[in-house]
Amino acid sequence: PRGPAMRCSPLNLCEYETSKLVRIKSVKLGSLKWALNGVILLVICIMLLWNKEYQEYDLVVSSVTTKVKGVAQTNTADFGEVVWDVVDYSPNEEKNSFFVATNFIVTKKQKQGKCPEVPHYGTLCRTDNDCKKGLWDIRSHGVQTGVCVKFDVTTKTCEVSAWCPIENTKKPPRPALLTSAENFTVLIKNNIRFPAFNFIRRNILPEVDGNYLKKCIYNQRTDPYCPIFRLGDVVQGARENFADIAVEGGVIGIQINWDCDLNRFFNSCLPKYSFRRLDEKESNRTLYPGLNFRFARYYTENGVESRTLYKAFGIRFDVMVFGKTTVFIDWLIGTSCYSKESQQVYSERKYESVQDRQEVKHTHTHNASLHLHPGLLLV
Amino acid sequence: PRGPAMRCSPLNLCEYETSKLVRIKSVKLGSLKWALNGVILLVICIMLLWNKEYQEYDLVVSSVTTKVKGVAQTNTADFGEVVWDVVDYSPNEEKNSFFVATNFIVTKKQKQGKCPEVPHYGTLCRTDNDCKKGLWDIRSHGVQTGVCVKFDVTTKTCEVSAWCPIENTKKPPRPALLTSAENFTVLIKNNIRFPAFNFIRRNILPEVDGNYLKKCIYNQRTDPYCPIFRLGDVVQGARENFADIAVEGGVIGIQINWDCDLNRFFNSCLPKYSFRRLDEKESNRTLYPGLNFRFARYYTENGVESRTLYKAFGIRFDVMVFGKTTVFIDWLIGTSCYSKESQQVYSERKYESVQDRQEVKHTHTHNASLHLHPGLLLV
Amino acid sequence: PRGPAMRCSPLNLCEYETSKLVRIKSVKLGSLKWALNGVILLVICIMLLWNKEYQEYDLVVSSVTTKVKGVAQTNTADFGEVVWDVVDYSPNEEKNSFFVATNFIVTKKQKQGKCPEVPHYGTLCRTDNDCKKGLWDIRSHGVQTGVCVKFDVTTKTCEVSAWCPIENTKKPPRPALLTSAENFTVLIKNNIRFPAFNFIRRNILPEVDGNYLKKCIYNQRTDPYCPIFRLGDVVQGARENFADIAVEGGVIGIQINWDCDLNRFFNSCLPKYSFRRLDEKESNRTLYPGLNFRFARYYTENGVESRTLYKAFGIRFDVMVFGKTTVFIDWLIGTSCYSKESQQVYSERKYESVQDRQEVKHTHTHNASLHLHPGLLLV
């Protein structure tokens, strides 16, 4: 009895096993079967789509360059008429973001020296004993000298070695000095590449002509493909009020979404722009609102170094490029469907072959659709 | 014989095929079956978890702003008492990182002119023939004029057109000038968003109150949610010695990990901070240790431009935000389990229907649990 | 009849169900079966590989520091001999990119004041009525004062409050001033970490010795692991002409690809460098070619602030670090293969057990390879 099994094993390749089937005519079970098949296929496709959603953010290799344009004029008591151009209000360039200062606290002619600290808890003093040489804390503007000096007629504070005079104003001016920055424009150049398909594209579309680009301003409806943005529109697109955000500053995200269907023609691969505030809005709820940083311009006059300190409040625009392609999904769903079909083909084949067998068998086995081993016939 | 098969095909929808089963009572095989089922389910779940681990880094859209505070005082032979504030030691802001200079090589009053190159292999000379006009290499500070001049009493080097005098010191001072930067603090504001769920969160938790935020300093145990960090603690958290890293500089990663379970209540979505040195530690093993870069302040005195060159050694803190959500995993495992269950339901159904059939059949087929075609009964 | 089924359920664990098989000897079906198995396995593996390709970009946590070296000398009519060192031509450091200015438009001694706007459409005027106080547009250099003044002998333009004199030249000089930047070098330090495996590596390989690193220059063939790059080589590697790109500027990507097989020994984990231009090349086709930005140096002379405005055209090098590991794929394919094998084992087991059964059965059932319920034997 073992013999035949042994003999059989070398022939494994030219052997085909299929499970014996029973066909039950039943609407309930039939529909249940189809329902479950549908659900499973659905789940697979949803999983694929979800995965793509998640991968969306690392699919694309992108390069961004920005160029801000515009001038603003301020007329303040301290400094008189001043014109600000891009070099003044956008001091530092960055790769995927640009900063536009909209508000300033300027402290001129600071020199290294000794002066009274601005009064707040911990710096107020009556005698030198209230101060400690070398002491400083997070809010200090300098290192205490250990002397208690007059800050103004009423108050005395500890003296500090620092850049004097010390920046005094705490709150930024309202309204912001450069509220007109609303009318500044920025040109955003974005080149993308889908490494998987080595497919390159840029947001200055080849089809648009130069004269248009010279004048156009982005508008979601009328000019959705103009790469020049009015800052006011961007902030508005993020559902913010420019005059408000200009005072304390903030972070606005400019999202460029490349939803490319590489199956279709290339002109179906277009940038979609969207705007959103990235930092906390409610400046009353948060202790450290907005965005500001300090920078200085250094001078020397007859050998003595001095500086003008700028506390710049402003908006940082982060350009975030997302990209996804649908080719991969189609491909996968394609295969999954294909395999589904192939299985049907497969099972159909199976039946054919069974039919073949049955032609040489008696009907009752046919009804029971028994698949019998050809070897049986030899018996 | 073909006829019935033909007639059958239109009824395909209301037809249900199941493979004929044989039930074998065997502890060995039974346990093997369950073991394998367990293994397969395990593998699926592990795969899902792994995938999430990998996707962790692109799940979250984040914005980071930082603000360094603190002052330091240095007292050197060349420059006397100098106070350094954030504008001095943190010259350039960046989006997701900030630099704090901890050590300096300062070269004052550089002017465009001609001066002897610092002596090293290739710049030493005896006569003008040893120098070549226009020559420069990677280590040059200027372009050779072709003249050989005295560098000091003993050595002669090729003259170069350069910013003179040339920065001479090679090694940074030990200990670092601004070792007290250890006590500087940085406020890190991080707003995140999980685009898939449009779920927003920030690291300044709404539940903590203002007075706490004014004073708190991050501490893994006592204050794990304070967004203000003492630089010394950060470096220590990365298992580094501040005094050491301050000399040559380095790169420290501040990782903010948002491990959010969106299934639970939002207060289960909290930032976890961790610190790690990102660059090579052993400065003896590496030829180009630490981190330093040069910047200059430019002046004009009576029409002649001069500059003060700063070679700043310091620590760059890269803020890296990771985020993952468990909702997706749960969802998937849920479905996979669901489908597993559904299969059981499914198979149970199958048995029911079979049982139904068997009531009208003779026991031996029942024992063999043969699933027979209803058509058979008509025979 | 129901009874036994009931009795059976508690014993479910020690029960094993397998579908009744029919073995059909048929080369056609056999080969079809194997072909389909092959296809399915292939599809699975391809899917895995694709997924990895897509995940490639978020697998690695990396830190990059760069250091540019080199000096250039320019000799122009306006400024005479000037030496440019890294501080001059690389004004702002960034985390994963560095900028090298190759061309300049310099406007010296700008002061806040009033001067005629440069003539272009919209600024030309005959009388003051053609100008409007407070008016400015994107191309303005200042805010109109409402007065029409002489720009030169032939043309009159609207006067503006601005930094005067206004930068006039439109086109950058050809050839670029700092074409010799081609010979500058950059040291790129890149430390990576695969968080999933906590595996750390840096591009300055431990095996290479210091003397080599002091002299070496990257070359794809001869020195593929030297971390020092000649800018000219990088641009050439991106299939660009340095002299061309130097005029208008551009963006070049330096890709560091870590293709690590963590299954093998670590020395199989090496960086691969590749270069590619990221922005639009054809400057004639695009309206806003190349890359440039403005920065200024501010001075005071006897109390009056002035600045030198630099419009810097140059190349931004974006260092992009990619990393992938094959361990995960192997692991997965491993499991999939394992499970495949396990299934074979499984099915083999099945047959064994069947064989066992058959020894006590008559041969025709054996030929038909009927799997019968042990219970049957008791009947």
mmCIF file of C-alpha atoms in Angstrom, chain C residues 101-269:
data_model
loop_
_atom_site.group_PDB
_atom_site.id
_atom_site.type_symbol
_atom_site.label_atom_id
_atom_site.label_comp_id
_atom_site.label_asym_id
_atom_site.label_seq_id
_atom_site.Cartn_x
_atom_site.Cartn_y
_atom_site.Cartn_z
ATOM 1 C CA ALA C 101 27.683 83.045 -3.895
ATOM 2 C CA THR C 102 29.247 83.026 -7.344
ATOM 3 C CA ASN C 103 28.138 86.389 -8.700
ATOM 4 C CA PHE C 104 27.355 89.773 -7.225
ATOM 5 C CA ILE C 105 25.664 93.052 -7.974
ATOM 6 C CA VAL C 106 27.033 95.430 -5.363
ATOM 7 C CA THR C 107 25.488 98.807 -4.567
ATOM 8 C CA LYS C 108 27.672 100.784 -2.194
ATOM 9 C CA LYS C 109 26.918 103.597 0.222
ATOM 10 C CA GLN C 110 23.138 103.379 0.208
ATOM 11 C CA LYS C 111 21.475 105.849 2.571
ATOM 12 C CA GLN C 112 17.843 106.439 3.481
ATOM 13 C CA GLY C 113 16.676 109.316 1.308
ATOM 14 C CA LYS C 114 14.871 110.398 -1.836
ATOM 15 C CA CYS C 115 15.981 109.610 -5.370
ATOM 16 C CA PRO C 116 14.525 108.926 -8.828
ATOM 17 C CA GLU C 117 13.158 105.385 -9.294
ATOM 18 C CA VAL C 118 14.844 103.285 -11.974
ATOM 19 C CA PRO C 119 12.954 103.748 -15.226
ATOM 20 C CA HIS C 120 10.482 101.047 -16.195
ATOM 21 C CA TYR C 121 6.844 101.001 -17.208
ATOM 22 C CA GLY C 122 4.936 102.836 -14.474
ATOM 23 C CA THR C 123 7.761 104.958 -13.101
ATOM 24 C CA LEU C 124 8.363 107.161 -16.155
ATOM 25 C CA CYS C 125 6.753 110.566 -15.803
ATOM 26 C CA ARG C 126 6.495 113.986 -17.372
ATOM 27 C CA THR C 127 4.938 115.990 -14.538
ATOM 28 C CA ASP C 128 4.268 115.392 -10.858
ATOM 29 C CA ASN C 129 0.724 114.451 -11.812
ATOM 30 C CA ASP C 130 2.100 111.197 -13.285
ATOM 31 C CA CYS C 131 3.352 110.224 -9.812
ATOM 32 C CA LYS C 132 1.279 109.469 -6.719
ATOM 33 C CA LYS C 133 2.511 109.952 -3.154
ATOM 34 C CA GLY C 134 2.694 106.675 -1.221
ATOM 35 C CA LEU C 135 2.346 104.534 -4.345
ATOM 36 C CA TRP C 136 4.488 101.430 -4.825
ATOM 37 C CA ASP C 137 4.198 98.158 -6.695
ATOM 38 C CA ILE C 138 6.046 94.874 -6.732
ATOM 39 C CA ARG C 139 8.960 96.200 -8.767
ATOM 40 C CA SER C 140 9.357 99.415 -6.797
ATOM 41 C CA HIS C 141 12.526 100.108 -4.846
ATOM 42 C CA GLY C 142 10.809 102.709 -2.700
ATOM 43 C CA VAL C 143 7.635 104.607 -1.952
ATOM 44 C CA GLN C 144 6.749 107.404 -4.349
ATOM 45 C CA THR C 145 6.927 110.940 -3.003
ATOM 46 C CA GLY C 146 4.645 112.285 -5.722
ATOM 47 C CA VAL C 147 7.374 114.313 -7.404
ATOM 48 C CA CYS C 148 8.681 113.781 -10.935
ATOM 49 C CA VAL C 149 12.470 114.222 -11.182
ATOM 50 C CA LYS C 150 15.292 113.759 -13.695
ATOM 51 C CA PHE C 151 16.691 110.213 -13.776
ATOM 52 C CA ASP C 152 19.223 111.134 -16.462
ATOM 53 C CA VAL C 153 19.559 113.593 -19.288
ATOM 54 C CA THR C 154 16.821 112.024 -21.362
ATOM 55 C CA THR C 155 14.369 110.411 -18.917
ATOM 56 C CA LYS C 156 12.371 111.589 -15.925
ATOM 57 C CA THR C 157 11.020 109.155 -13.314
ATOM 58 C CA CYS C 158 8.942 109.431 -10.149
ATOM 59 C CA GLU C 159 10.942 110.186 -7.036
ATOM 60 C CA VAL C 160 10.848 107.596 -4.257
ATOM 61 C CA SER C 161 11.804 107.460 -0.612
ATOM 62 C CA ALA C 162 14.243 104.545 -0.559
ATOM 63 C CA TRP C 163 17.768 103.400 0.116
ATOM 64 C CA CYS C 164 19.581 105.678 -2.325
ATOM 65 C CA PRO C 165 21.225 105.277 -4.734
ATOM 66 C CA ILE C 166 18.921 102.514 -5.989
ATOM 67 C CA GLU C 167 20.439 99.258 -7.232
ATOM 68 C CA ASN C 168 20.417 99.792 -10.957
ATOM 69 C CA THR C 169 21.904 96.883 -12.857
ATOM 70 C CA LYS C 170 19.374 94.284 -13.884
ATOM 71 C CA LYS C 171 21.495 91.533 -15.407
ATOM 72 C CA PRO C 172 24.270 89.796 -13.476
ATOM 73 C CA PRO C 173 27.799 90.186 -14.869
ATOM 74 C CA ARG C 174 28.992 87.605 -17.419
ATOM 75 C CA PRO C 175 31.272 85.786 -16.779
ATOM 76 C CA ALA C 176 30.416 85.427 -13.080
ATOM 77 C CA LEU C 177 32.723 87.291 -10.703
ATOM 78 C CA LEU C 178 33.562 84.211 -8.645
ATOM 79 C CA THR C 179 33.793 81.591 -11.379
ATOM 80 C CA SER C 180 36.839 80.358 -9.492
ATOM 81 C CA ALA C 181 34.408 79.108 -6.821
ATOM 82 C CA GLU C 182 34.599 76.007 -8.987
ATOM 83 C CA ASN C 183 37.764 75.148 -7.070
ATOM 84 C CA PHE C 184 36.257 75.656 -3.637
ATOM 85 C CA THR C 185 35.835 72.526 -1.576
ATOM 86 C CA VAL C 186 33.250 71.474 0.952
ATOM 87 C CA LEU C 187 33.607 68.962 3.750
ATOM 88 C CA ILE C 188 30.333 67.191 4.410
ATOM 89 C CA LYS C 189 29.949 65.378 7.718
ATOM 90 C CA ASN C 190 26.939 63.105 7.831
ATOM 91 C CA ASN C 191 25.978 60.923 10.765
ATOM 92 C CA ILE C 192 23.046 58.582 10.329
ATOM 93 C CA ARG C 193 21.037 56.323 12.552
ATOM 94 C CA PHE C 194 18.469 53.709 11.698
ATOM 95 C CA PRO C 195 16.120 54.080 14.640
ATOM 96 C CA ALA C 196 14.480 50.727 14.042
ATOM 97 C CA PHE C 197 17.790 48.969 14.611
ATOM 98 C CA ASN C 198 19.546 51.757 16.554
ATOM 99 C CA PHE C 199 22.376 51.358 14.074
ATOM 100 C CA ILE C 200 24.763 54.337 13.757
ATOM 101 C CA ARG C 201 27.151 55.185 10.957
ATOM 102 C CA ARG C 202 29.011 58.241 9.611
ATOM 103 C CA ASN C 203 30.334 59.133 6.188
ATOM 104 C CA ILE C 204 33.873 59.664 7.505
ATOM 105 C CA LEU C 205 34.613 55.974 7.588
ATOM 106 C CA PRO C 206 36.600 54.763 10.592
ATOM 107 C CA GLU C 207 38.875 52.675 8.371
ATOM 108 C CA VAL C 208 40.280 55.634 6.386
ATOM 109 C CA ASP C 209 43.259 57.372 7.978
ATOM 110 C CA GLY C 210 43.803 61.051 8.753
ATOM 111 C CA ASN C 211 46.524 61.769 6.213
ATOM 112 C CA TYR C 212 44.245 60.554 3.438
ATOM 113 C CA LEU C 213 41.375 62.730 4.653
ATOM 114 C CA LYS C 214 43.671 65.763 4.761
ATOM 115 C CA LYS C 215 44.399 65.564 1.039
ATOM 116 C CA CYS C 216 41.650 63.579 -0.611
ATOM 117 C CA ILE C 217 39.028 64.950 -2.996
ATOM 118 C CA TYR C 218 35.914 62.949 -3.776
ATOM 119 C CA ASN C 219 35.994 61.108 -7.063
ATOM 120 C CA GLN C 220 33.348 58.600 -8.013
ATOM 121 C CA ARG C 221 35.910 56.130 -9.261
ATOM 122 C CA THR C 222 39.143 56.736 -7.388
ATOM 123 C CA ASP C 223 37.921 58.239 -4.065
ATOM 124 C CA PRO C 224 34.264 57.290 -3.629
ATOM 125 C CA TYR C 225 34.411 57.596 0.176
ATOM 126 C CA CYS C 226 36.254 60.913 0.560
ATOM 127 C CA PRO C 227 33.890 63.376 2.300
ATOM 128 C CA ILE C 228 35.552 66.425 0.716
ATOM 129 C CA PHE C 229 34.001 67.602 -2.543
ATOM 130 C CA ARG C 230 35.246 70.057 -5.157
ATOM 131 C CA LEU C 231 32.254 72.233 -6.068
ATOM 132 C CA GLY C 232 33.187 72.009 -9.729
ATOM 133 C CA ASP C 233 33.008 68.226 -9.560
ATOM 134 C CA VAL C 234 29.653 68.317 -7.814
ATOM 135 C CA VAL C 235 28.164 70.590 -10.470
ATOM 136 C CA GLN C 236 29.694 68.458 -13.196
ATOM 137 C CA GLY C 237 28.289 65.357 -11.512
ATOM 138 C CA ALA C 238 24.882 66.999 -11.907
ATOM 139 C CA ARG C 239 25.615 67.334 -15.615
ATOM 140 C CA GLU C 240 25.859 71.141 -15.439
ATOM 141 C CA ASN C 241 28.444 73.648 -16.567
ATOM 142 C CA PHE C 242 29.774 75.589 -13.597
ATOM 143 C CA ALA C 243 30.538 78.723 -15.584
ATOM 144 C CA ASP C 244 26.909 78.802 -16.746
ATOM 145 C CA ILE C 245 25.206 78.092 -13.429
ATOM 146 C CA ALA C 246 27.561 80.516 -11.696
ATOM 147 C CA VAL C 247 26.050 83.489 -13.535
ATOM 148 C CA GLU C 248 22.388 83.170 -12.527
ATOM 149 C CA GLY C 249 22.735 80.668 -9.706
ATOM 150 C CA GLY C 250 20.769 77.492 -9.066
ATOM 151 C CA VAL C 251 20.058 74.628 -6.715
ATOM 152 C CA ILE C 252 22.111 71.448 -6.735
ATOM 153 C CA GLY C 253 21.155 68.370 -4.748
ATOM 154 C CA ILE C 254 23.865 66.300 -3.104
ATOM 155 C CA GLN C 255 22.252 62.963 -2.378
ATOM 156 C CA ILE C 256 23.856 60.668 0.158
ATOM 157 C CA ASN C 257 22.392 57.224 -0.183
ATOM 158 C CA TRP C 258 22.937 54.711 2.611
ATOM 159 C CA ASP C 259 22.021 51.325 1.275
ATOM 160 C CA CYS C 260 22.714 49.164 4.280
ATOM 161 C CA ASP C 261 22.435 45.427 4.453
ATOM 162 C CA LEU C 262 22.389 44.897 8.183
ATOM 163 C CA ASN C 263 22.352 41.159 7.638
ATOM 164 C CA ARG C 264 25.900 41.289 6.361
ATOM 165 C CA PHE C 265 28.843 42.846 8.164
ATOM 166 C CA PHE C 266 28.778 46.572 8.837
ATOM 167 C CA ASN C 267 31.371 47.351 6.188
ATOM 168 C CA SER C 268 28.661 46.630 3.663
ATOM 169 C CA CYS C 269 26.937 49.836 4.844
#
